[in-house]
Coordinates of C-alpha atoms in Angstrom, one line a residue:
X1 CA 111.1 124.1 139.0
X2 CA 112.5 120.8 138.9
X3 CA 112.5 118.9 136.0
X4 CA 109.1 116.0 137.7
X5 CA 107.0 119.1 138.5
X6 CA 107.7 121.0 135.3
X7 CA 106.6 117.5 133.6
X8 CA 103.2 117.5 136.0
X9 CA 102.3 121.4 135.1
X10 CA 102.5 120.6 131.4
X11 CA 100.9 117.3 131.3
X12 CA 97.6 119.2 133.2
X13 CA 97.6 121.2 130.3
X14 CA 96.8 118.4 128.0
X15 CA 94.9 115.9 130.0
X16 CA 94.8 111.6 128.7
X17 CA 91.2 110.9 127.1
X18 CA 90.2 107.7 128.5
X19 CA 88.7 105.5 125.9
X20 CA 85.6 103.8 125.8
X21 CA 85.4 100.4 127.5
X22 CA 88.5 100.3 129.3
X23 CA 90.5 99.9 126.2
X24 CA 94.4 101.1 126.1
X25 CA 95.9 103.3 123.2
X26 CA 98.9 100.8 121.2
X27 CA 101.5 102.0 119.6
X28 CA 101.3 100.1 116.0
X29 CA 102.7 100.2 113.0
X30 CA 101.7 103.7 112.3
X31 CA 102.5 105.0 115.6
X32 CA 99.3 106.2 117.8
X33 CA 96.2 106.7 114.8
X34 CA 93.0 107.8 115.2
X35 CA 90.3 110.4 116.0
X36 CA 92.6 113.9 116.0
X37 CA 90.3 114.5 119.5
X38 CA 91.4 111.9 121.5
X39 CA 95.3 112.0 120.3
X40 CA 96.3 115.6 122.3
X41 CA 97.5 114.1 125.8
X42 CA 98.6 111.1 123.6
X43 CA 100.9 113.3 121.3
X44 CA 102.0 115.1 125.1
X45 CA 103.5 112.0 126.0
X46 CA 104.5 110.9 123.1
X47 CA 106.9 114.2 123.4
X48 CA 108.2 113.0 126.5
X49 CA 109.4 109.2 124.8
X50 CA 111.2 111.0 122.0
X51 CA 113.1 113.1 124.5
X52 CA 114.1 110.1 126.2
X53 CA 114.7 108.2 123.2
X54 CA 117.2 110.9 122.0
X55 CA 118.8 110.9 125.6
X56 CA 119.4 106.8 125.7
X57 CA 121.2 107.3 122.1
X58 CA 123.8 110.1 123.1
X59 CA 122.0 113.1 122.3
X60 CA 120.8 111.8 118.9
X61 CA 118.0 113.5 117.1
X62 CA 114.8 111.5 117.1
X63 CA 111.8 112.5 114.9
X64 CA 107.9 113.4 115.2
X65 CA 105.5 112.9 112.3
X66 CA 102.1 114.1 112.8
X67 CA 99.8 112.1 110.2
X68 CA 96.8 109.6 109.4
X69 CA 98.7 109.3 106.0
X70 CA 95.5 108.0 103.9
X71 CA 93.0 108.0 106.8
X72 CA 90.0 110.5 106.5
X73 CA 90.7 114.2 107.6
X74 CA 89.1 113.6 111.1
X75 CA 92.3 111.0 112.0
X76 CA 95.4 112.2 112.8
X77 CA 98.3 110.1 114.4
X78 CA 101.4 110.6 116.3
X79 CA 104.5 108.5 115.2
X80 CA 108.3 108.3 116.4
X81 CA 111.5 108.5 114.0
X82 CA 114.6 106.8 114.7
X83 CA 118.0 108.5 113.8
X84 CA 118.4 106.6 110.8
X85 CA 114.9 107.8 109.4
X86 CA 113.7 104.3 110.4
X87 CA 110.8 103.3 112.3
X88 CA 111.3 103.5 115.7
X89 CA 112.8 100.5 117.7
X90 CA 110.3 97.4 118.4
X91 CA 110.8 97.6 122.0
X92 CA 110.6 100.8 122.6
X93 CA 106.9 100.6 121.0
X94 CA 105.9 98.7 124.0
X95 CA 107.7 101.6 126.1
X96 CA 105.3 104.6 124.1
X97 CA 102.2 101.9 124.8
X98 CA 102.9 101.9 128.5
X99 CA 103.5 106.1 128.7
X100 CA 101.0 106.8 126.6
X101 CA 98.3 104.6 128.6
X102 CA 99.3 106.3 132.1
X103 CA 95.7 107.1 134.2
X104 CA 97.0 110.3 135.9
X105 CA 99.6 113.0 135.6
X106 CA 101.3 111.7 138.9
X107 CA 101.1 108.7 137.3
X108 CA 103.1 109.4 134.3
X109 CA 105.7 111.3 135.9
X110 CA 105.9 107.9 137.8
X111 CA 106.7 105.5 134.8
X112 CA 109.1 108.5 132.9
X113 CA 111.0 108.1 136.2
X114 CA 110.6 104.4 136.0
X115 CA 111.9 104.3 132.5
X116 CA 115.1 106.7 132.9
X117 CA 116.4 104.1 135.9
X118 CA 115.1 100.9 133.7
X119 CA 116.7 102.4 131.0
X120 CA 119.6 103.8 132.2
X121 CA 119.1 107.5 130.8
X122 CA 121.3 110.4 132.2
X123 CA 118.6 113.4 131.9
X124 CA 121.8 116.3 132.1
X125 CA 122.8 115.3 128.7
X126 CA 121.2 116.8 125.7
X127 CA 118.1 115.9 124.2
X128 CA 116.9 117.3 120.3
X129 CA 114.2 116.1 118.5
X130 CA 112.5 117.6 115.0
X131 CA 108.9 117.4 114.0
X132 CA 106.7 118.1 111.2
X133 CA 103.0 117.6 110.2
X134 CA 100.9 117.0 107.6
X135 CA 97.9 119.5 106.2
X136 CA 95.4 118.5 108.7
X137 CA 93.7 121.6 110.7
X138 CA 93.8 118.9 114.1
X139 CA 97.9 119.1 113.3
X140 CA 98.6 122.3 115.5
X141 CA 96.8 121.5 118.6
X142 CA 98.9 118.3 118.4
X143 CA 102.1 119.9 118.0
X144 CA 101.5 122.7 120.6
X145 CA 101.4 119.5 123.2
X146 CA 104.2 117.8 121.5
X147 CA 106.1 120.9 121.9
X148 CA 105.2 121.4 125.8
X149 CA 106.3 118.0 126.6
X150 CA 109.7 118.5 125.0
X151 CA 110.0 122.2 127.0
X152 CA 109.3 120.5 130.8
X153 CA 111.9 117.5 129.4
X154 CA 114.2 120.0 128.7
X155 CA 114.8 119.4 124.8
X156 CA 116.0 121.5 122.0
X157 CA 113.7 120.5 119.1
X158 CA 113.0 121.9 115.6
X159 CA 109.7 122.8 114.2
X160 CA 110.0 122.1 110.2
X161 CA 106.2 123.0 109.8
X162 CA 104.1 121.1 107.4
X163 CA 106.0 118.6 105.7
X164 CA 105.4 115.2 103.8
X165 CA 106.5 112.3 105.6
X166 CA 109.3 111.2 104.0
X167 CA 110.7 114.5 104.3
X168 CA 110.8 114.3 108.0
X169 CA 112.0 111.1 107.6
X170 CA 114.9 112.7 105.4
X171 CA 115.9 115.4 108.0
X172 CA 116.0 113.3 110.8
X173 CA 118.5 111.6 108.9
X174 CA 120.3 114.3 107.3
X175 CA 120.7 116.2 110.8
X176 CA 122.0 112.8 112.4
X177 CA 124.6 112.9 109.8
X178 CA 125.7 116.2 109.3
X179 CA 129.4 116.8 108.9
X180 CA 130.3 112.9 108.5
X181 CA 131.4 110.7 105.6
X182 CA 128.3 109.5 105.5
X183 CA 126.4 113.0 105.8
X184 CA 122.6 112.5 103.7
X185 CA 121.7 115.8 102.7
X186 CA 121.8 119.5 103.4
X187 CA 119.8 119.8 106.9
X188 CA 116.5 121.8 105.4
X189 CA 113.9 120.9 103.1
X190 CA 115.7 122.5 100.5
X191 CA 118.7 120.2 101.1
X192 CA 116.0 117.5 100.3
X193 CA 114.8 119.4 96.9
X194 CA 118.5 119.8 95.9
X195 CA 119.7 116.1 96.1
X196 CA 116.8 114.6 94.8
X197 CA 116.3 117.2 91.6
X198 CA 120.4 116.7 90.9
X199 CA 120.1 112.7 91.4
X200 CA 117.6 113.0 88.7
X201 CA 118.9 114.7 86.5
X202 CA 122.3 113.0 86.6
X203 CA 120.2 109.6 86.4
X204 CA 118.0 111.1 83.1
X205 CA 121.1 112.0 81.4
X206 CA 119.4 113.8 78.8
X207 CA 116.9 111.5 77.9
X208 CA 113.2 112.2 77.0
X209 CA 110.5 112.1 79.1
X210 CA 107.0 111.0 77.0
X211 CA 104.2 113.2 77.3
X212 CA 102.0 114.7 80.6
X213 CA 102.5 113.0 83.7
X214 CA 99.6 113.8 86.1
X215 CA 99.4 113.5 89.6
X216 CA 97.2 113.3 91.9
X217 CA 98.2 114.4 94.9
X218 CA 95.5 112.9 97.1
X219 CA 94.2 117.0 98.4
X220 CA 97.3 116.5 101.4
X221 CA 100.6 117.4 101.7
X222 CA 102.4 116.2 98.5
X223 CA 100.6 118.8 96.6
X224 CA 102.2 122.0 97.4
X225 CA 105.3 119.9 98.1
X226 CA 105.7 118.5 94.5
X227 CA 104.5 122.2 92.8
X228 CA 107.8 123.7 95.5
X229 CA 110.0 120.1 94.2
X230 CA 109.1 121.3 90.3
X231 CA 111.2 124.3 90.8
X232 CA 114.4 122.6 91.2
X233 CA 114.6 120.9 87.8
X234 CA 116.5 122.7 85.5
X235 CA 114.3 122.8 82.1
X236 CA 117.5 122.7 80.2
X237 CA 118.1 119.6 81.2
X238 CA 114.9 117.7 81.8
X239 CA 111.6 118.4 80.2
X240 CA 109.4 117.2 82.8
X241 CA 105.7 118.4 81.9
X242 CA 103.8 117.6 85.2
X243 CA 99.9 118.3 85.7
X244 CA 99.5 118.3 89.5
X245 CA 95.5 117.4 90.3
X246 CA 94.0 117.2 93.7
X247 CA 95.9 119.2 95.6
X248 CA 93.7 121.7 97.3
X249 CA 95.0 122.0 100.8
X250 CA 92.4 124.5 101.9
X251 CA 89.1 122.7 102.3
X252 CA 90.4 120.0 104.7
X253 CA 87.4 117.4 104.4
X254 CA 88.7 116.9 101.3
X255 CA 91.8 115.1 102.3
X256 CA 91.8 112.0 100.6
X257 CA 88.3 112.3 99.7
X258 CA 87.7 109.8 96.4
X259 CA 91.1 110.2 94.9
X260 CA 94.8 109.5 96.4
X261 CA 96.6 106.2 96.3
X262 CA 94.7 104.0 98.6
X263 CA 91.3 105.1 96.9
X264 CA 93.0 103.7 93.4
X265 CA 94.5 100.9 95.1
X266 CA 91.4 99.5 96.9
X267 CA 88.2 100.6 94.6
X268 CA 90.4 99.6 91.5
X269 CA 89.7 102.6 89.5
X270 CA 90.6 106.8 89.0
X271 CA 89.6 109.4 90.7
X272 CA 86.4 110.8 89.4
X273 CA 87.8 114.5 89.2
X274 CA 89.7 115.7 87.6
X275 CA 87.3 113.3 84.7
X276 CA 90.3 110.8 83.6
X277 CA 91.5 111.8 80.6
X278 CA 92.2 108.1 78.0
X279 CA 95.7 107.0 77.6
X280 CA 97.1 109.7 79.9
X281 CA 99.9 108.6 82.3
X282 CA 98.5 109.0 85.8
X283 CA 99.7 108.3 89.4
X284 CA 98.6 109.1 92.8
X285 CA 100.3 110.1 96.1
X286 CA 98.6 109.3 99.0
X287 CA 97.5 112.3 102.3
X288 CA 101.3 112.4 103.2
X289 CA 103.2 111.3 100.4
X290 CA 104.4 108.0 101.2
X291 CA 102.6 105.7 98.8
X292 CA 102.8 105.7 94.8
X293 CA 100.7 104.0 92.6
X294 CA 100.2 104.2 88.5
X295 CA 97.4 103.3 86.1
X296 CA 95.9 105.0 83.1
X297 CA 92.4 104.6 81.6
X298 CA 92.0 102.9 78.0
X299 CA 89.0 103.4 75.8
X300 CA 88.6 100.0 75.2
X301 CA 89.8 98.2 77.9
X302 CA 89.3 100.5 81.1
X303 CA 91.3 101.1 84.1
X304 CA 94.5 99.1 84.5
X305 CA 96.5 99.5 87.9
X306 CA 100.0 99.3 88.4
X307 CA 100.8 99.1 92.0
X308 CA 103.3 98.6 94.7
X309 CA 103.8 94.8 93.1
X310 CA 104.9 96.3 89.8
X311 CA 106.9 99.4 90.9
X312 CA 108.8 96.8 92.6
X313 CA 109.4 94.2 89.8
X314 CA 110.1 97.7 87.3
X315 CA 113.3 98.8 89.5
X316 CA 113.9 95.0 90.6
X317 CA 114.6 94.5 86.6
X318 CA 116.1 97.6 85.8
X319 CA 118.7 97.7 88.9
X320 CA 119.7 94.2 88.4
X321 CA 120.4 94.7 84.6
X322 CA 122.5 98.3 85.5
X323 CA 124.5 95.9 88.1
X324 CA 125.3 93.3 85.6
X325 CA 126.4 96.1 82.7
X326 CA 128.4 97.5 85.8
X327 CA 130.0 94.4 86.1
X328 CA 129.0 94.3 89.8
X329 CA 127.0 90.9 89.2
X330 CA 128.8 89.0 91.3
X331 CA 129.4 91.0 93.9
X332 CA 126.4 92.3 94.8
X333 CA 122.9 90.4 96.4
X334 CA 119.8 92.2 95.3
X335 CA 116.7 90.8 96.8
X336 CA 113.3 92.1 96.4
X337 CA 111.0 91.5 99.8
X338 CA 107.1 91.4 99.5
X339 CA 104.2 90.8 102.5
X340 CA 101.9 87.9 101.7
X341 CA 99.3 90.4 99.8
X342 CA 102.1 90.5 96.5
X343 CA 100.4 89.7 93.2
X344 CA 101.4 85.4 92.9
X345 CA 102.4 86.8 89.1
X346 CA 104.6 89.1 90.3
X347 CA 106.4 86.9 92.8
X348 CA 106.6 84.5 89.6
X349 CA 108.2 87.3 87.2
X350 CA 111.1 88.3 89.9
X351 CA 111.8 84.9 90.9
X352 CA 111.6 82.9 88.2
X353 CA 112.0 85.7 84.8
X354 CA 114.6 88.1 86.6
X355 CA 116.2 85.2 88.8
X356 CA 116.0 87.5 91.7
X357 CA 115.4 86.1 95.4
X358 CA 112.4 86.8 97.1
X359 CA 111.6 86.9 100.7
X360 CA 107.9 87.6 102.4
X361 CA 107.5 89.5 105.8
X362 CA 104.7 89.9 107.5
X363 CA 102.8 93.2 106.7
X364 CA 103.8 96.3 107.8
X365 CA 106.7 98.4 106.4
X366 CA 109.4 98.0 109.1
X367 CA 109.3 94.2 108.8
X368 CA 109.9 94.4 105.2
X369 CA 112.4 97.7 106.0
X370 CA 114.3 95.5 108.2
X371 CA 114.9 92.5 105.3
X372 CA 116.0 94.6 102.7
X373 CA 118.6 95.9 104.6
X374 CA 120.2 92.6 104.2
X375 CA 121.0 92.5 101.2
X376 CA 123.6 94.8 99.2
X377 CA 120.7 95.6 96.9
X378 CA 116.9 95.2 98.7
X379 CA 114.1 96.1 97.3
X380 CA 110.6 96.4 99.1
X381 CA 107.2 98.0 98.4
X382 CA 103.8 96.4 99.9
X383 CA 101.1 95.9 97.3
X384 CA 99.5 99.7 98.3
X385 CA 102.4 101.1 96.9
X386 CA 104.3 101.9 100.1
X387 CA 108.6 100.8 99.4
X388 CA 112.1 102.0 98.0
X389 CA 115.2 100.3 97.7
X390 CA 117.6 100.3 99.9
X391 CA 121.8 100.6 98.7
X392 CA 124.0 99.1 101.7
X393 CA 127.1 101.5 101.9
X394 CA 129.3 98.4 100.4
X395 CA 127.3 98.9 96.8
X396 CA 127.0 102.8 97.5
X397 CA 131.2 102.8 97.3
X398 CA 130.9 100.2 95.2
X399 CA 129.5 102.5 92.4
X400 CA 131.3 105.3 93.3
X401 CA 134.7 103.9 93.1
X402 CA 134.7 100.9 90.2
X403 CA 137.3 101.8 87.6
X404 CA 134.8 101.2 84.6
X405 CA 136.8 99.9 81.3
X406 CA 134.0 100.9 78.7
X407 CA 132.4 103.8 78.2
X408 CA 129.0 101.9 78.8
X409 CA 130.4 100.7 82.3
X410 CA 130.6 103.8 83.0
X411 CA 127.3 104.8 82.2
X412 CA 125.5 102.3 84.6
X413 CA 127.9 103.3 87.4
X414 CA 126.8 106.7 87.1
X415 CA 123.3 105.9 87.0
X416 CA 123.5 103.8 89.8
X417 CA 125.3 105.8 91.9
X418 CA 122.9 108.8 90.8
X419 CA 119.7 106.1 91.6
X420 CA 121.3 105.8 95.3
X421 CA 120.5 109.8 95.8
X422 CA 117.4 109.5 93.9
X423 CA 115.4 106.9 95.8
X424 CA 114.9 108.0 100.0
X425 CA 116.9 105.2 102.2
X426 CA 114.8 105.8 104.7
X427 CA 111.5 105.5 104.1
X428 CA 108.9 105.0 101.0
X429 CA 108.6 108.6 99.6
X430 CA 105.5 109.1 96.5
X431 CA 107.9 111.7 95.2
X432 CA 111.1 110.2 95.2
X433 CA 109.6 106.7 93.8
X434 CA 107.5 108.6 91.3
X435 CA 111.1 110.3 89.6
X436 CA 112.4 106.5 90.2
X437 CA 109.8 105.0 87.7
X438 CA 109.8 108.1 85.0
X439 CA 114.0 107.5 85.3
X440 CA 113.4 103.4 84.2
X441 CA 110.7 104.8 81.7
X442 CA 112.8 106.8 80.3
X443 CA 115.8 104.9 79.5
X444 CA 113.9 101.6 78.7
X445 CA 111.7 104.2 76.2
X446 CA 108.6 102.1 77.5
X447 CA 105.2 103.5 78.2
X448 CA 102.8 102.4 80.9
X449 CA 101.2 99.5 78.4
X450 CA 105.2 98.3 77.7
X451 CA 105.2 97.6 81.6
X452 CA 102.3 96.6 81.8
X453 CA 102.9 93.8 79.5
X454 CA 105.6 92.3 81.5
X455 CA 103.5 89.7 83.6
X456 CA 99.6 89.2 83.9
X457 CA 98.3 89.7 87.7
X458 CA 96.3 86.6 88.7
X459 CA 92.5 87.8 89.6
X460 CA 92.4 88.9 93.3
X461 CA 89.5 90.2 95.5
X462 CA 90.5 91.3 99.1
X463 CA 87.6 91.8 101.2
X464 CA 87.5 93.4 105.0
X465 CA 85.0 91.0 107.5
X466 CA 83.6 92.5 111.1
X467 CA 84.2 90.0 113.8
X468 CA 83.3 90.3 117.0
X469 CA 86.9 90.2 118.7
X470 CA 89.7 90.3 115.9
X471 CA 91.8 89.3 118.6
X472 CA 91.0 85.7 118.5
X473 CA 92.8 85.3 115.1
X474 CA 96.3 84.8 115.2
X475 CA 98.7 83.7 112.4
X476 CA 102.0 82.5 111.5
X477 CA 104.6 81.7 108.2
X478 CA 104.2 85.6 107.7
X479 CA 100.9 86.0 108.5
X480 CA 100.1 83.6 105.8
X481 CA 98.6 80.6 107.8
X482 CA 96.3 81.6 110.6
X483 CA 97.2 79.4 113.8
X484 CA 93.9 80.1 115.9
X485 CA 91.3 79.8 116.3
X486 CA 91.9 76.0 116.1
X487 CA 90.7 74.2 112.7
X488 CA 89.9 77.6 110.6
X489 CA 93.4 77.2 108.3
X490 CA 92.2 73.5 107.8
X491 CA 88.9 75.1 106.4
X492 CA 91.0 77.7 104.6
X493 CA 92.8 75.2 102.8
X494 CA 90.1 72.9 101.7
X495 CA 88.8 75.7 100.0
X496 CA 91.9 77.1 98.2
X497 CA 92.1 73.2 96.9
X498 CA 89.4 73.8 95.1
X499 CA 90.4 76.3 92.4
X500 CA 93.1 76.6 89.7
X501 CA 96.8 78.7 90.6
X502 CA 94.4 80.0 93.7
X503 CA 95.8 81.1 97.4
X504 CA 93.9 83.0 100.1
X505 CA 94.4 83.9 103.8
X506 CA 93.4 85.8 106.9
X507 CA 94.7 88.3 109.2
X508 CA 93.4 90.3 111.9
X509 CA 93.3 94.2 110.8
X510 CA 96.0 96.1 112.8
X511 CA 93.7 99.1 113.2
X512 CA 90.3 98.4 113.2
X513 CA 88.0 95.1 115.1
X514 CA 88.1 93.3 111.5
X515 CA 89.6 90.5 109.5
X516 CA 91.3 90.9 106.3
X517 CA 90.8 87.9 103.6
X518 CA 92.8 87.6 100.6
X519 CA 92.1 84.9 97.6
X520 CA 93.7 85.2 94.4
X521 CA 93.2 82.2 91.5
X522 CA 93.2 81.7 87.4
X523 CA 89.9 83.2 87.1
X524 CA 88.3 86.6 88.1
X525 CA 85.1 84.5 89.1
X526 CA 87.2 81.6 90.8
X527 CA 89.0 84.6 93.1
X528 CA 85.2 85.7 93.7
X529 CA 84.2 82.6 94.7
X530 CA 87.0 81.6 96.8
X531 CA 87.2 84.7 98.9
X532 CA 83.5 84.3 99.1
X533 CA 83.8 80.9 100.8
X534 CA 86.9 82.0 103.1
X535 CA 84.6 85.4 104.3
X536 CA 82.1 82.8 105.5
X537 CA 84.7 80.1 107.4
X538 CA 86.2 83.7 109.3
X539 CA 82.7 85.1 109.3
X540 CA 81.2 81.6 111.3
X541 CA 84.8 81.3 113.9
X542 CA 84.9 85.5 114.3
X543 CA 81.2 84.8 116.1
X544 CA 81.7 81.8 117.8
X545 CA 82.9 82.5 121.6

């Protein structure tokens, strides 16, 4: 059969469901997201992009994450991996829109055909692309259609199974890499257990861990993944005494259900169950592992958060003090990139306490991805705890060959070099940045108040508003200014002017028909009031057409 009607046969099989009022399916930054029962022809064609993608980059592996990450258990999404474990390429997101939104199977096969001349793609050689997926029931159906796409285009791929997704992220890279200088890992999840369990060790170096940590693992993916990760420390060398929480896989509606990262990070408080225990050192993982945040729960004081903003600061500090004791400072750039919703505290402490540049992107993790690679040294997490840091290979060699002429030298070379196989280049990990912050912990002997205590977050409310077509809003200066509708930023500004240390903007949602406000100031009833006042200026342009 040749290789348009094998494409025809299998795309009957799982048939485009046309949504409501004419509207198209976009490929944004989390790939295709929403209800699982509209995403089966979607995840079909989404097959036949990734073989294509893999056939324009010489055979390359490209990678498939089935996930809605923190969404509710009815979601599910359909995203593309780039060899590197990045995101995949801006344009091509445009390409996977215009597939993806195809009427009928004659007209798909149509545009694939259009693509491979536009593109220049020679469909004898080789294709390969891996996949995973997260706990979700919806997650099979989805990969059965992923998988006959990648049959009629004639494409070995790999089916790791339920995975987190920074694990997928891993093996795309470590099977892009295999056999070179530059190889990432052993090609298996194991391979990813190995490296990451040695690295922390290595960076530990014998020291003590304090106390429980406990995790909650959000009821997705990370739980049975961190309980299989647990195995590979060695207790003789760490005592690492972890209480994994919330990590039933088996009842599926209770996937994030009141508890993982983006509950803690958007309610402001801990997971009713397991009832928080005071003083005990807690983080969360979100549905597929890729977001980290800490807080514990004091007696007198309550619930204190530390989030993206302060993971980021914590290895900003500690990096940039192993560098100098390296005696590296002058050669290396470390830079530490946020999006406009960073803490102003924060943005204070790195630039103006550690003397550290700082760059904002707009939001969404490949923009800030895509910074930090400039720098030797970059480091990036959004606010909801989503980031790494990314080593260019200059600092990775660097570390690895310096000569060191003291013993302590020696000792933050070793640590760095062993932080380079800790942390995941290629995506935010939960798991990875979790062993990151118990490493820093450890070695500055600090506990969660000690960090804490480093800057005060400015009070900040951020506060979702319905409007009526979300498109009309459209910003600029990283999505901190909006530039229409015409005379709402003036409106904005007037009222920031009004309050002490105080900023606040808009921004359309990327997901949903809503705007997002932000307003931070000196007082927790001035960042009330403020966001208050900017809700109503969206609120009055959002329903004027």
């Amino acid at each position: 059969m040749a290789h348009n009607d094998k494409i025809l046969a299998a795309s009957q099989k799982h048939p485009l469901v046309p949504l409501e009022r004419g509207q198209l399916y976009k490929y944004g930054t989390a790939g295709f997201r929403m209800r699982a029962d509209l995403l089966e022809g979607v995840a079909f064609r989404v097959g036949l992009l990734a073989a294509l993608r893999s056939r324009k980059l010489n055979s390359q592996a490209i990678g498939v994450m089935i996930t809605a990450s923190h969404n509710p258990a009815v979601d599910n999404g359909v995203k593309i991996v780039d060899p590197m474990g990045e995101m995949l390429e801006q344009d091509w997101e445009r390409l996977a829109t215009a597939l993806v939104n195809c009427p009928t199977h004659e007209d798909l096969v149509e545009v694939y055909n259009k693509l491979v001349a536009e593109l220049k793609i020679d469909l004898t050689i080789p294709a390969k692309v891996i996949y995973g997926r997260d706990t979700r029931p919806s997650g099979h159906t989805l990969v059965t259609a992923l998988a006959d796409a990648l049959v009629a285009a004639d494409t070995e791929y790999v089916d790791y199974k339920i995975l987190t997704t920074p694990q997928l992220h891993y093996l795309v890279r470590a099977t892009n890499t295999e056999g070179t200088p530059s190889s990432y890992g052993k090609v298996s999840e194991v391979g990813y257990y190995e490296k990451i369990a040695s690295a922390f060790v290595r960076a530990m170096k014998g020291r003590k861990i304090d106390g429980t940590l406990t995790v909650d693992c959000a009821n997705g993916v990370g739980g049975p993944k961190l309980h299989e990760f647990l195995k590979y420390i060695p207790k003789d060398k760490v005592a690492f005494d972890v209480k994994v929480v919330n990590d039933d896989v088996l009842r599926p509606e209770v996937l994030n259900l009141d508890c993982g990262a983006d509950f803690v990070k958007t309610k402001q408080r801990a997971p009713p169950i397991p009832k928080p225990q005071p003083g005990a050192r807690t983080c969360s993982f979100d549905g597929d592992a890729d977001r980290l945040i800490y807080y514990w729960v004091d007696p007198q004081t309550g619930f204190f958060m530390l989030d993206g903003d302060r993971i980021s600061s914590l290895a900003a500090s500690f990096i940039g003090d192993l560098i100098e004791s390296a005696g590296l400072k002058d050669d290396m750039r470390i830079g530490v990139v946020q999006t406009a919703y960073a803490n102003g505290a924060s943005t204070n402490y790195i630039s103006q306490h550690l003397k550290l540049k700082v760059i904002c992107t707009p939001t969404g993790v490949k923009h800030l991805h895509h910074v930090a690679q400039g720098f030797d040294i970059g480091v990036y997490f959004e606010a909801n705890g989503h980031g790494t840091v990314l080593f260019s290979p200059d600092a990775l060699n660097a570390f690895r060959d310096t000569k060191p002429q003291s013993p302590a030298q020696k000792d933050a070379l070793d640590t760095l070099a062993a932080l380079g196989d800790l942390i995941n280049q290629t995506v935010g990990d939960a798991l990875s940045d979790m062993l990151m912050v118990e490493v820093i912990l450890a070695h500055k002997n600090w506990t969660l108040r000690d960090w804490a205590m480093t800057y005060t977050d400015l009070p900040n409310r951020l506060v979702r508003v319905e409007v009526a077509d979300k498109d009309l809003f459209e910003t600029t200066d990283a999505e901190r200014r909006l530039s229409k509708p015409s005379g709402a930023q003036e409106e904005i500004d007037e009222a920031v002017k009004k309050y002490k240390d105080a900023r606040s903007f808009a921004r359309a949602s990327g997901t949903e028909n809503a705007c997002r406000v932000y307003a931070e100031a000196a007082t927790r009833s001035e960042a009330n009031e403020l966001a208050d006042r900017v809700v109503r200026v969206i609120e009055r342009y959002g329903s004027s057409q």
